Structure formats: C-alpha cells, structure tokens
Amino acid sequence: MHPTLARQLRRLCGVDSEADLSQYLDNLQQAKLSPELRLFVEGLQELLKRVDSTYEQSDRDLMLRSRSLEQSSSELNEINQKMRGDIASRNRVLQSVREAASRLLDQSEQVHRIPDADDLEGFSSLLSTLIEQQEQRRLELFNQRFAMDQHAIVSITDTQGIIRYVNDKFCDISGYARDELVGKNHNIIHSHEHDHHFFEALWNTIIAGKVWRGEICNQSKSGHPYWVNATIVPFLDDHGKPYQFIGILTDISASKHMAEKIIASERQHRNLIESVSEVIFQMDSEGSLLFLNSAWEAITHFTIAETLGRNFLDFVHINDFDQAVSIFKNLCDKTIDTYKGELRFNSKTEKYCWLELTLQSEIDEDTNTLAFTGTLNDVTERRRIAQVQSEFVSVVSHELRTPITSIRGALGLLDAGMAGPIADEPLKLIKIAHKNSQRLVALVNDILDMEKLMAGKMSLNMDYINLASLVELAIESNSAYAHTYNTRFELCDHPSGIKVIADADRLMQVMSNLFSNAAKFSPPDRAVEISLSIADNKAKVSVRDHGAGIPIEFRARIFSAFAQADSSDTRKQGGTGLGLKISKTLIEKMGGNIGFESELGVGTCFWFSLPLANSP
C-alpha cells in the first residue's frame, strides 16, 4: 500500500497497517450483510486499490517531472551559454558591420544617416545600400577600364619596374605575348633613343608621387622602334608612398613620322624659298614686315635684320608712295583681294629699282587677323629693255615706215608703167622689189600693232556688228589676194542677223590674217571654205583649207610671235610670223576665243568665236 494512502487510513479510519486493512475487509466479507452492504464492501476494496494505484502513478509522474525539470534546467543553461555566445558574436558582427559601413561611407559621394549602435536592421539596410553603390562604382570602373583598354596602351608596374599588367594593345604594339611581359622588367621594351638622364628624370618624378607626361620611343620584339605619348601615374598607399605605377600610352608613331616629313618638307621649302630670285615676304595688317627671304638683300641691298619689323612703305620710292598707300588701303578694306603691278622701291646702293609687286590678303588662322603675303620680282632690266624696245619702235614708226611707204609707192608706179615702158629684165627686178617692199611695210605695221597690244595702248572701238555682213566684206576684200594663189573663198553656212559686239576694223584685220593664211597654204583650184555657226550663245567663224596641215611639233607654239612652221615654206608663201599672235590677242581682248584643228595631208581649220549680243 502506498504510504500516503496508509497514512490517510490510519488518520481517518484508525487502520494502522495494510495487514489490519486486509483483516477488516475480510471480516466484512464474511459477515452476514445485506446485498447492498456486501456490494458496498466489495466496491470499497476496489476503490482502495485504485486509490493506491493512483498514488503510485502520482509518485511515478512526480519522479518523471523531477527528472524533466533537471534535464530542462541543464538545457536552459546550455541555451543560455549559447545565447550569450550568439550575443557576443552579434556584437562583434555589428561592430564589423559598423566599421565596414564607416569605411564605405568615407568612399561614398552621398550623405547617409548612421543607425544607432544596436540597430542591426538599420546597419544591414545601410550596408546593403552602400554595397549596391560600390557595385555600381565597380561596374563603372570596369567600363572605364574597358573603354581605356580600347583606346590606350596600358601597363602597370611596381616600384622595382617589374611589369604586373599589360592590356591587349600593349601586346599588339610591342609584339610580345602577355606571359613574355608580366614579371619582366620594363627595360625589355626600351630603345636606345633616350639617354640615362631622360629615364633618371622620369623615375625621380614618379617616385616622388608626381605624374609624368612625355613622349617615349620604345622598341618592339622585332627590333622596330615605336613612339608613344605617355602619362605615368603613381598609385599611393595610406602613407602617400607609391606602390604601383600605371602607364597610359597612345601610339604616335604615324604622327611622329609625319612630323619628321613636315620638318623635312619645311626645310626643303625654306631652301627653295631662299634659292629663288624673287623676294617672298609676309607682313601684318599694319604693313610691318614679318618675313623676308635672302633675295631681298640681293635686290635692295638692305639686310633682312634691319628690314624686319619696319613698314614696307618705308622702302617705296617717294614717287610711288601715294599709289602704294592706296593699294594697301584697298587691300585692308577688302575692296580688292590681290594686287599685281610695278612700283619703284628704294635701294641701299642705287637710286631705286623697279619691282613687280604681287600682294594678297589672307586671314591668320591663329589670331584671326588680316595678314599679307607677296612677292617682289626685279624688273629693272626688263623695264630698261622695254624702254629700248619702245624707242626702237618709235624709230621704226617715224624713221622707217615713212620712207618704206614712199619706196613702195614709187616701185608700184614703176611696176604699173606710169614712168613709161621698161625692159623685161629691169621690170622683173622692179616687181621683186615692189613685192618685198609690200612685205616690209606689212612687217612694220605688224610690229607696231604688237607693240601697242603688249603695252596696252591699242584702244578698241567696240560696237554692235552684223557678223555675216562683215564676213562677206572680208571675203570680197581678200578675193583678189586669193586669186594670186589660184584659189577662192567659198561661204558655206552663213545664218543672217548674227550680232556681236566687237571692233569692226580689228575684226576685219583678224579675218584678213586667217583668210590670207588659208589662201597661201591651199592647193591650187581648191576653195577655202568659210562658215558661220551659233553654239552655246556664241557666234563662230571657221576658215578651212585643204593644204598639207600643221606639223604636230609646231602646233603648241603656233600663236607665238614670229612662229613659222617652215622657214623655207614661209619664204615661198610670204608672211611675218606675227599675224596669228596679233589675231589671238585681238580676239581675246574682244572677249572671244580662237583655235584650230589640223590633220596632216587633209587640211587645217582656224576658227574664232565671240559672244552673241542682244540687239541694241
């Protein structure tokens, strides 16, 4: 029996022991009892057994709870220790997070609020934000490095000059593979272009933590030199001392070679400028001379040193000073862009010299100001020769043409029989003399015309002209001359009403030259074909013969003065060699063009064209 039940029976029922209880119960069962009491006694016995069992179960439960409490206490101690460790670890992590956040905040460009010391969630959120910013910066740095690698040649070396990194462009230009460069000294690509003083100055700059910039000539693996424009930047540690150097390079080999070519070209041009006989000069907008070549000293005998910086007007002769001032003013005012003419300049050893001045205005690209470039050509001797020529032409005009004209007239009278009958032999000589006198008069007239044209003294009487009528008149005037060569002029195409503006007398002189030349060189009994046409708003007159044609080697100079294809042929056909030169000059002064087409053995066609004129 459970002790607790025994105590309850002893205290309430006076039962001292379990044996006494059993005796009492047995006595009750043996006693004569009513059925109800007997049933009660039997139930009481079962009840006591169940109470006893309950007390035993309670003891077992109590024991189990005690053991459970003991176990729970041990586990709680363990959990408590673990929680203390977790809290300490958390505090350490929180401190690390705080320190990491502080370092990241120092690098952040944005302003952030620092959470409270125990706000782990706040630090976690801040750290996430800062890490995201760092990742964005890392991506930006990656993109910048990628962009730099695409553009520049990049290398990184340590403080001993050992290569730690090179990009693809570095490998491409040097010809080395990456594993041939990394770990090697940078001297592997040095050329012999620079001395040790150059590299000593470079090294002293970067080891002091400063950026070095300059041009370096390196040498590739194949031995070829190449030039780079380099910027070397030192990476500094927390103490401000370099621990690495990054070199950012740009290949300038092509521009370097181009610069060398430009220098050589400039040297060549300077030598050329110094070797020419013309003065080449430059001056600013005020007229101060900035550049002169050596020809200035040879012509004026003023030294370049005493001339530069002075105004060019200081050297113009007093008689041409006002004209020079006017020219310079017009150039400065943009009234004219260029000028070409002859002026007198002072000479150090002579009274003056004639110089042909060519002057052109331009805008200086560097200063955006007006400047001038020009040349001076010594024409003193040419002017002297022109003066002699003018005097000679004057003599020819006044002293030679008059008597020649008289002689030609007298011989003409004798040839016409005006002085009476003359024997055949003397008459033959008179005819020869008369013909030669006519040629001589034509030569003198052509020379005088050329002198007037070249001197610009021939004035043209420009007026509206019916070209078809003038061509018909020229044919009529030269027909007799054509008959002497057994040929004739035939007008093929001649539209009527063609009007041009020209000098009728000078245009008649041109057509007489062309018509007479065609008649002289046409075969007998073959007509010289003359035609008029209109094309591109111009009137064109063509004169075609069927002669031998013009030799190829002579065609380039056919319009030159005294040009003749064959002197023997000229003697046979006659002519001064000035007609085509005069014709070309006259046509061009009237605003037209002149030319020819020729085929050997077929013939030649000379032509000239003049702009059509609107009716007055």
XYZ file of C-alpha atoms in Angstrom:
616
model
C 0.000 0.000 0.000
C 1.141 3.442 -0.870
C 2.459 5.288 2.191
C 0.187 8.235 1.602
C -2.927 6.021 1.498
C -1.786 4.184 4.608
C -1.419 7.499 6.450
C -4.883 8.616 5.363
C -6.483 5.276 6.567
C -4.600 5.427 9.817
C -5.605 9.028 10.448
C -9.232 8.748 9.343
C -10.151 5.083 9.935
C -7.748 4.015 12.684
C -6.162 1.381 10.459
C -2.546 1.085 11.447
C -1.261 -1.164 8.694
C -2.028 -2.722 5.433
C -2.486 -6.094 7.146
C -5.105 -4.642 9.507
C -6.937 -3.207 6.499
C -6.946 -6.580 4.783
C -8.242 -8.249 8.032
C -11.038 -5.734 8.307
C -12.114 -6.185 4.778
C -12.040 -9.983 5.039
C -14.189 -9.803 8.204
C -16.724 -7.664 6.432
C -16.961 -10.067 3.534
C -17.524 -12.984 5.910
C -20.138 -11.184 7.939
C -23.764 -11.526 7.131
C -24.591 -8.393 5.289
C -27.356 -7.237 3.121
C -26.704 -7.390 -0.542
C -26.345 -3.682 -0.710
C -23.727 -3.603 2.088
C -21.925 -6.557 0.571
C -21.795 -4.727 -2.781
C -20.517 -1.622 -0.962
C -17.761 -3.588 0.776
C -16.656 -5.138 -2.492
C -16.625 -1.702 -4.175
C -14.666 -0.211 -1.265
C -11.934 -2.737 -1.674
C -11.694 -1.968 -5.389
C -11.692 1.725 -4.614
C -8.799 1.424 -2.213
C -6.818 -0.497 -4.847
C -7.476 2.226 -7.374
C -6.538 4.966 -4.924
C -3.349 3.111 -4.103
C -2.611 2.756 -7.816
C -3.295 6.424 -8.320
C -0.853 7.396 -5.571
C 1.801 5.158 -7.132
C 1.132 6.691 -10.537
C 1.394 10.105 -8.968
C 4.771 9.205 -7.499
C 5.941 7.987 -10.857
C 4.676 11.169 -12.547
C 6.374 13.271 -9.892
C 9.609 11.429 -10.433
C 9.305 11.957 -14.173
C 8.601 15.642 -13.700
C 11.581 15.972 -11.412
C 13.826 14.334 -13.907
C 12.328 16.521 -16.675
C 12.948 19.645 -14.642
C 16.521 18.622 -14.009
C 17.031 17.999 -17.752
C 15.289 21.270 -18.709
C 17.495 23.219 -16.320
C 20.636 21.762 -17.938
C 19.351 22.548 -21.405
C 18.411 26.042 -20.352
C 21.963 26.546 -19.061
C 23.322 25.353 -22.365
C 20.907 27.558 -24.273
C 21.807 30.486 -22.051
C 25.516 29.973 -22.740
C 24.828 29.699 -26.453
C 22.715 32.826 -26.415
C 25.482 34.695 -24.606
C 27.916 33.492 -27.258
C 25.490 34.493 -30.010
C 25.064 37.914 -28.455
C 28.832 38.376 -28.241
C 29.175 37.204 -31.849
C 26.339 39.504 -32.844
C 28.069 42.396 -31.148
C 31.290 41.567 -32.943
C 29.458 41.295 -36.274
C 27.659 44.534 -35.537
C 30.994 46.199 -34.823
C 32.429 44.820 -38.064
C 29.367 45.995 -39.945
C 29.705 49.410 -38.294
C 33.385 49.627 -39.263
C 32.685 48.406 -42.823
C 29.841 50.884 -43.155
C 32.099 53.643 -41.869
C 34.764 52.804 -44.473
C 32.174 52.642 -47.226
C 30.672 55.926 -46.078
C 34.091 57.534 -46.396
C 34.144 56.438 -50.065
C 30.518 57.317 -50.780
C 29.671 60.530 -52.568
C 26.201 60.597 -50.954
C 25.252 61.541 -47.374
C 23.734 58.752 -45.241
C 22.452 58.648 -41.614
C 24.393 56.280 -39.342
C 21.979 53.993 -37.366
C 22.065 53.581 -33.592
C 24.720 51.265 -32.168
C 22.280 48.390 -31.582
C 20.210 48.906 -34.738
C 21.297 45.812 -36.610
C 18.484 46.119 -39.113
C 19.416 49.742 -39.812
C 23.074 48.814 -40.319
C 22.012 45.926 -42.546
C 19.912 48.257 -44.719
C 22.713 50.877 -44.853
C 25.281 48.237 -45.713
C 23.069 46.904 -48.499
C 22.759 50.413 -49.941
C 26.499 51.056 -49.713
C 27.339 47.676 -51.263
C 24.964 48.429 -54.117
C 26.745 51.762 -54.637
C 30.114 50.018 -54.510
C 28.920 47.513 -57.081
C 27.773 50.344 -59.291
C 31.164 52.042 -58.903
C 32.897 48.748 -59.652
C 30.836 48.414 -62.827
C 31.651 51.997 -63.788
C 35.343 51.362 -63.155
C 35.142 48.195 -65.240
C 33.506 50.081 -68.095
C 36.064 52.878 -67.804
C 38.894 50.380 -67.846
C 37.333 48.614 -70.827
C 36.988 51.937 -72.659
C 40.565 52.889 -71.776
C 41.824 49.490 -72.945
C 40.059 50.005 -76.262
C 41.702 53.374 -76.760
C 45.014 53.356 -74.930
C 48.050 51.168 -74.369
C 48.065 50.355 -70.643
C 50.656 48.793 -68.332
C 51.102 48.566 -64.557
C 54.492 48.158 -62.898
C 55.660 48.010 -59.304
C 58.254 50.233 -57.684
C 61.027 47.938 -58.958
C 59.950 48.412 -62.569
C 58.513 44.893 -62.820
C 55.526 44.628 -65.148
C 52.378 43.427 -63.338
C 49.756 44.026 -66.003
C 49.527 44.836 -69.713
C 46.451 45.116 -71.922
C 45.995 43.708 -75.422
C 47.072 46.897 -77.141
C 50.363 46.847 -75.257
C 50.959 43.305 -76.527
C 49.962 44.274 -80.076
C 52.308 47.241 -80.368
C 55.258 45.617 -78.569
C 54.947 42.284 -80.366
C 55.323 40.370 -77.083
C 52.823 37.904 -75.643
C 51.388 38.756 -72.227
C 53.308 35.980 -70.455
C 56.523 37.314 -72.036
C 55.961 40.691 -70.381
C 54.327 40.111 -66.995
C 57.016 39.567 -64.364
C 59.736 41.106 -66.552
C 61.418 44.474 -66.076
C 60.061 47.323 -68.159
C 63.521 47.673 -69.719
C 62.516 44.835 -72.053
C 60.960 47.393 -74.440
C 63.459 50.239 -74.011
C 65.124 51.552 -77.142
C 68.410 53.428 -77.394
C 66.680 56.663 -78.347
C 66.921 58.210 -74.845
C 69.938 58.550 -72.569
C 70.049 57.691 -68.861
C 69.366 61.322 -67.889
C 65.947 61.042 -69.522
C 64.935 57.970 -67.531
C 66.513 59.340 -64.348
C 64.313 62.437 -64.558
C 61.259 60.268 -65.301
C 61.936 57.969 -62.351
C 62.600 60.827 -59.927
C 59.253 62.353 -60.874
C 57.061 59.292 -60.346
C 58.875 58.000 -57.248
C 58.109 61.389 -55.689
C 54.399 60.652 -56.249
C 54.021 63.038 -59.180
C 52.541 62.402 -62.625
C 54.997 62.262 -65.541
C 53.998 63.149 -69.103
C 56.077 62.965 -72.237
C 56.985 61.129 -75.422
C 58.953 57.885 -75.292
C 60.477 55.790 -78.038
C 60.167 52.069 -77.249
C 61.361 49.048 -79.186
C 59.189 46.115 -80.256
C 60.166 42.466 -80.077
C 61.143 42.578 -83.765
C 63.510 45.488 -83.108
C 61.394 48.213 -84.699
C 61.098 51.454 -82.722
C 57.713 52.982 -81.994
C 56.794 56.280 -80.345
C 54.148 56.727 -77.636
C 52.723 59.697 -75.809
C 52.868 58.545 -72.172
C 51.203 59.548 -68.923
C 52.585 57.662 -65.910
C 50.505 57.939 -62.720
C 51.734 56.655 -59.318
C 49.351 54.739 -57.004
C 49.928 55.893 -53.415
C 49.399 53.946 -50.184
C 47.962 55.315 -46.912
C 51.329 56.921 -46.168
C 51.474 58.711 -49.520
C 54.196 56.429 -50.884
C 53.953 54.923 -54.402
C 53.435 51.172 -54.556
C 52.476 50.860 -58.249
C 52.632 52.901 -61.439
C 50.108 52.840 -64.274
C 51.245 53.901 -67.689
C 48.613 55.145 -70.143
C 50.120 55.369 -73.620
C 48.994 56.475 -77.070
C 50.730 55.381 -80.269
C 52.075 58.487 -82.037
C 54.448 56.741 -84.446
C 52.451 57.837 -87.500
C 52.205 61.462 -86.348
C 55.896 61.389 -85.394
C 56.847 60.200 -88.863
C 54.514 62.784 -90.346
C 56.135 65.494 -88.221
C 59.552 64.398 -89.467
C 58.286 64.584 -93.037
C 56.806 68.017 -92.354
C 60.101 69.221 -90.883
C 61.965 67.854 -93.903
C 59.384 69.440 -96.209
C 59.650 72.763 -94.377
C 63.427 72.587 -94.663
C 63.091 71.842 -98.362
C 60.588 74.659 -98.834
C 62.805 77.066 -96.903
C 65.772 76.090 -99.047
C 63.587 76.566 -102.108
C 62.385 79.945 -100.871
C 65.930 81.023 -100.134
C 67.123 79.868 -103.566
C 64.560 81.702 -105.702
C 65.472 85.055 -107.184
C 62.118 86.598 -106.235
C 61.581 88.285 -102.882
C 58.986 86.402 -100.822
C 57.618 88.324 -97.864
C 54.880 88.433 -95.238
C 53.520 91.380 -93.315
C 50.818 92.060 -90.737
C 47.701 94.183 -91.015
C 49.733 97.327 -90.249
C 52.179 96.655 -93.064
C 55.072 95.655 -90.796
C 57.343 93.097 -92.478
C 57.397 89.741 -90.672
C 59.351 87.547 -93.106
C 61.757 88.048 -95.997
C 63.904 85.626 -97.942
C 67.500 86.326 -98.914
C 66.538 87.676 -102.357
C 65.614 90.951 -100.585
C 69.235 91.580 -99.713
C 70.402 90.693 -103.234
C 67.940 93.108 -104.873
C 67.716 96.088 -102.486
C 70.987 95.541 -100.553
C 69.142 96.178 -97.291
C 69.841 93.415 -94.770
C 66.951 91.308 -93.503
C 67.839 92.182 -89.909
C 67.492 95.921 -90.493
C 64.283 95.438 -92.526
C 62.129 93.120 -90.415
C 59.704 94.991 -88.179
C 59.701 98.069 -90.388
C 56.745 99.089 -92.561
C 57.055 98.122 -96.208
C 56.027 101.672 -97.190
C 59.361 102.846 -95.753
C 61.059 101.261 -98.775
C 58.700 102.504 -101.510
C 60.113 105.291 -103.682
C 58.641 108.706 -102.952
C 57.190 108.992 -106.487
C 55.147 105.798 -105.992
C 54.384 106.256 -102.278
C 50.817 107.541 -102.698
C 49.986 104.711 -105.107
C 51.364 102.136 -102.637
C 49.320 103.651 -99.789
C 46.174 103.445 -101.923
C 46.865 99.811 -102.852
C 47.423 98.844 -99.214
C 44.261 100.666 -98.111
C 42.163 98.875 -100.742
C 43.522 95.527 -99.596
C 42.808 96.314 -95.946
C 39.265 97.483 -96.811
C 38.678 94.302 -98.839
C 37.990 96.438 -101.895
C 40.427 94.119 -103.661
C 41.829 90.745 -102.607
C 45.006 90.777 -104.687
C 47.194 93.282 -106.446
C 49.816 92.913 -109.144
C 51.755 95.835 -110.549
C 55.120 97.515 -110.802
C 56.435 100.040 -108.255
C 59.742 101.691 -107.582
C 61.497 100.678 -104.360
C 64.464 102.361 -102.714
C 67.814 100.640 -102.972
C 70.635 100.983 -100.493
C 73.282 101.296 -103.191
C 71.300 102.825 -106.092
C 68.665 105.475 -106.579
C 65.831 102.966 -106.891
C 64.855 99.702 -108.578
C 61.688 98.656 -110.342
C 59.962 95.705 -108.633
C 56.894 93.804 -109.756
C 54.719 93.595 -106.623
C 52.245 90.748 -106.121
C 50.287 91.143 -102.889
C 47.444 89.027 -101.490
C 45.423 89.411 -98.299
C 44.621 86.470 -96.043
C 43.249 85.748 -92.567
C 45.733 84.462 -89.980
C 44.166 81.252 -88.589
C 45.875 81.613 -85.198
C 44.981 85.236 -84.455
C 42.010 85.682 -86.839
C 43.589 88.927 -88.047
C 44.336 90.239 -91.509
C 47.788 89.476 -92.925
C 49.501 89.775 -96.295
C 51.735 87.561 -98.399
C 53.514 88.728 -101.502
C 56.433 88.582 -103.883
C 58.775 91.166 -105.389
C 60.390 90.481 -108.732
C 63.175 92.715 -110.010
C 62.009 94.089 -113.378
C 64.536 96.917 -113.600
C 66.313 95.284 -116.526
C 63.029 94.382 -118.181
C 61.887 97.986 -117.878
C 65.170 99.102 -119.416
C 64.772 96.688 -122.312
C 61.152 97.768 -122.743
C 62.322 101.368 -122.907
C 64.886 100.460 -125.565
C 62.225 98.498 -127.455
C 59.810 101.420 -127.234
C 62.463 103.745 -128.562
C 63.202 101.287 -131.371
C 59.517 101.020 -132.278
C 59.331 104.783 -132.253
C 62.266 104.903 -134.653
C 60.604 102.264 -136.831
C 57.356 104.193 -136.769
C 58.735 107.593 -137.581
C 62.033 106.976 -139.318
C 61.428 103.734 -141.226
C 57.763 103.399 -142.122
C 57.531 106.719 -143.966
C 60.455 106.096 -146.389
C 59.423 102.461 -146.898
C 55.922 103.613 -147.789
C 57.370 106.074 -150.264
C 59.618 103.423 -151.805
C 56.681 101.016 -152.103
C 54.633 103.739 -153.827
C 57.401 104.582 -156.266
C 58.011 100.927 -157.120
C 54.271 100.499 -157.593
C 54.198 103.322 -160.098
C 57.139 101.856 -161.998
C 55.536 98.405 -161.935
C 52.290 99.890 -163.280
C 54.174 101.565 -166.197
C 53.438 105.065 -165.013
C 57.048 106.099 -165.816
C 56.951 104.678 -169.304
C 57.937 101.378 -170.857
C 60.619 99.385 -169.025
C 62.603 96.479 -170.389
C 61.684 92.988 -169.202
C 64.775 92.335 -167.097
C 64.636 95.664 -165.162
C 60.857 95.276 -164.838
C 61.333 91.832 -163.293
C 63.663 93.308 -160.667
C 61.184 96.159 -160.028
C 58.363 93.641 -159.422
C 60.525 91.704 -156.955
C 61.460 94.939 -155.152
C 57.811 96.059 -155.087
C 56.656 92.751 -153.609
C 59.365 92.804 -150.943
C 58.571 96.403 -150.071
C 54.951 95.401 -149.503
C 56.072 92.607 -147.168
C 58.347 95.035 -145.345
C 55.501 97.516 -144.840
C 53.281 94.687 -143.536
C 56.037 93.627 -141.135
C 56.482 97.167 -139.840
C 52.723 97.534 -139.340
C 52.519 94.194 -137.529
C 55.411 95.143 -135.245
C 53.709 98.437 -134.400
C 50.426 96.644 -133.700
C 52.181 94.134 -131.447
C 53.900 96.905 -129.527
C 50.580 98.665 -128.965
C 48.889 95.454 -127.860
C 51.667 94.467 -125.446
C 51.835 97.976 -123.997
C 48.054 98.167 -123.659
C 47.965 101.241 -125.863
C 45.666 99.854 -128.536
C 42.118 101.041 -127.938
C 39.172 99.129 -129.367
C 36.069 100.772 -130.751
C 33.508 98.240 -129.566
C 30.098 98.387 -131.222
C 27.235 96.170 -132.423
C 28.249 94.399 -135.638
C 26.368 92.248 -138.133
C 28.899 89.420 -138.313
C 27.566 87.845 -141.513
C 27.831 91.159 -143.382
C 31.399 91.700 -142.073
C 32.448 88.185 -143.181
C 31.071 88.829 -146.686
C 33.000 92.126 -146.789
C 36.218 90.364 -145.673
C 35.769 87.747 -148.413
C 35.274 90.453 -151.017
C 38.315 92.396 -149.776
C 40.628 89.360 -149.864
C 39.342 87.662 -153.035
C 41.931 89.352 -155.239
C 44.674 88.054 -152.922
C 43.243 84.537 -153.182
C 43.302 84.720 -156.988
C 47.071 85.253 -156.904
C 47.293 81.705 -155.404
C 44.746 80.258 -157.853
C 42.187 79.681 -155.131
C 38.948 81.277 -153.979
C 36.841 81.794 -150.850
C 33.556 79.954 -150.596
C 30.964 80.970 -147.979
C 29.185 77.759 -146.943
C 26.948 78.334 -143.971
C 26.061 81.893 -143.046
C 22.980 82.474 -140.893
C 21.865 86.052 -141.203
C 21.261 88.501 -138.410
C 24.133 87.345 -136.186
C 25.078 90.269 -133.937
C 28.250 90.567 -131.843
C 29.961 93.417 -130.008
C 33.439 93.983 -131.436
C 35.759 96.459 -133.148
C 34.859 96.123 -136.825
C 38.276 97.245 -138.153
C 40.246 94.939 -135.845
C 37.883 92.034 -136.546
C 38.404 92.656 -140.256
C 42.185 92.551 -139.594
C 41.776 89.149 -137.875
C 39.730 87.696 -140.723
C 42.198 89.070 -143.307
C 45.025 87.250 -141.465
C 43.080 83.972 -141.344
C 41.794 84.256 -144.922
C 45.213 85.128 -146.387
C 46.925 82.305 -144.476
C 44.332 79.808 -145.753
C 44.758 81.079 -149.341
C 48.557 80.825 -149.168
C 48.550 77.232 -147.933
C 45.643 75.897 -150.046
C 46.391 73.777 -153.122
C 45.515 75.445 -156.470
C 41.928 75.198 -157.663
C 40.666 74.133 -154.168
C 38.334 76.594 -152.457
C 38.865 77.871 -148.917
C 35.615 77.098 -147.078
C 34.266 79.788 -144.732
C 31.294 79.179 -142.466
C 29.323 80.829 -139.654
C 27.564 78.961 -136.867
C 25.960 79.526 -133.476
C 26.555 77.332 -130.406
C 26.464 77.907 -126.626
C 25.315 81.514 -127.122
C 28.407 82.269 -129.216
C 28.943 83.075 -132.871
C 31.703 81.058 -134.557
C 33.577 81.813 -137.786
C 35.537 78.883 -139.326
C 38.133 79.056 -142.126
C 39.058 75.667 -143.597
C 41.781 74.993 -146.156
C 42.792 71.713 -147.817
C 46.527 72.125 -147.520
C 49.219 69.896 -146.027
C 48.190 70.548 -142.411
C 50.232 71.912 -139.497
C 53.166 69.780 -138.233
C 52.473 68.296 -134.820
C 55.650 69.668 -133.229
C 54.713 73.219 -134.283
C 51.112 73.296 -133.063
C 51.923 74.229 -129.417
C 53.613 77.492 -130.470
C 51.558 78.435 -133.498
C 50.160 81.536 -131.778
C 53.595 82.734 -130.623
C 55.268 85.796 -132.061
C 57.364 85.149 -135.189
C 56.301 81.498 -135.139
C 56.659 79.775 -138.527
C 56.335 76.082 -139.292
C 58.967 76.047 -142.022
C 61.198 78.937 -142.926
C 61.609 77.744 -146.495
C 57.836 77.429 -146.840
C 57.451 80.868 -145.307
C 59.853 82.324 -147.812
C 57.831 80.691 -150.571
C 54.424 81.747 -149.211
C 55.368 85.002 -147.501
C 54.371 86.277 -144.050
C 55.806 87.984 -140.977
C 55.030 85.347 -138.322
C 53.063 87.898 -136.292
C 49.591 87.614 -137.824
C 48.274 84.751 -135.660
C 49.743 86.257 -132.480
C 48.047 89.576 -133.234
C 44.790 87.824 -134.146
C 44.745 85.827 -130.896
C 45.409 88.930 -128.804
C 42.724 90.971 -130.576
C 40.052 88.247 -130.298
C 40.745 87.728 -126.594
C 40.635 91.483 -125.937
C 37.188 91.468 -127.571
C 36.062 88.703 -125.177
C 36.306 85.790 -127.596
C 38.325 82.644 -128.232
C 40.447 81.439 -131.125
C 41.786 77.996 -132.022
C 42.349 75.472 -134.767
C 42.070 71.812 -135.794
C 44.521 70.276 -138.224
C 45.134 66.893 -139.836
C 48.283 66.193 -141.797
C 47.583 65.680 -145.501
C 43.945 66.784 -145.097
C 43.999 70.440 -144.130
C 43.519 72.940 -141.313
C 40.519 74.796 -139.884
C 41.130 78.017 -137.942
C 38.189 79.444 -136.008
C 37.264 82.210 -133.632
C 34.135 82.786 -131.554
C 32.541 85.839 -129.957
C 29.625 86.121 -127.515
C 26.296 86.884 -129.155
C 24.990 90.374 -128.487
C 21.463 91.345 -127.677
C 20.010 93.797 -130.138
C 20.583 97.397 -129.043
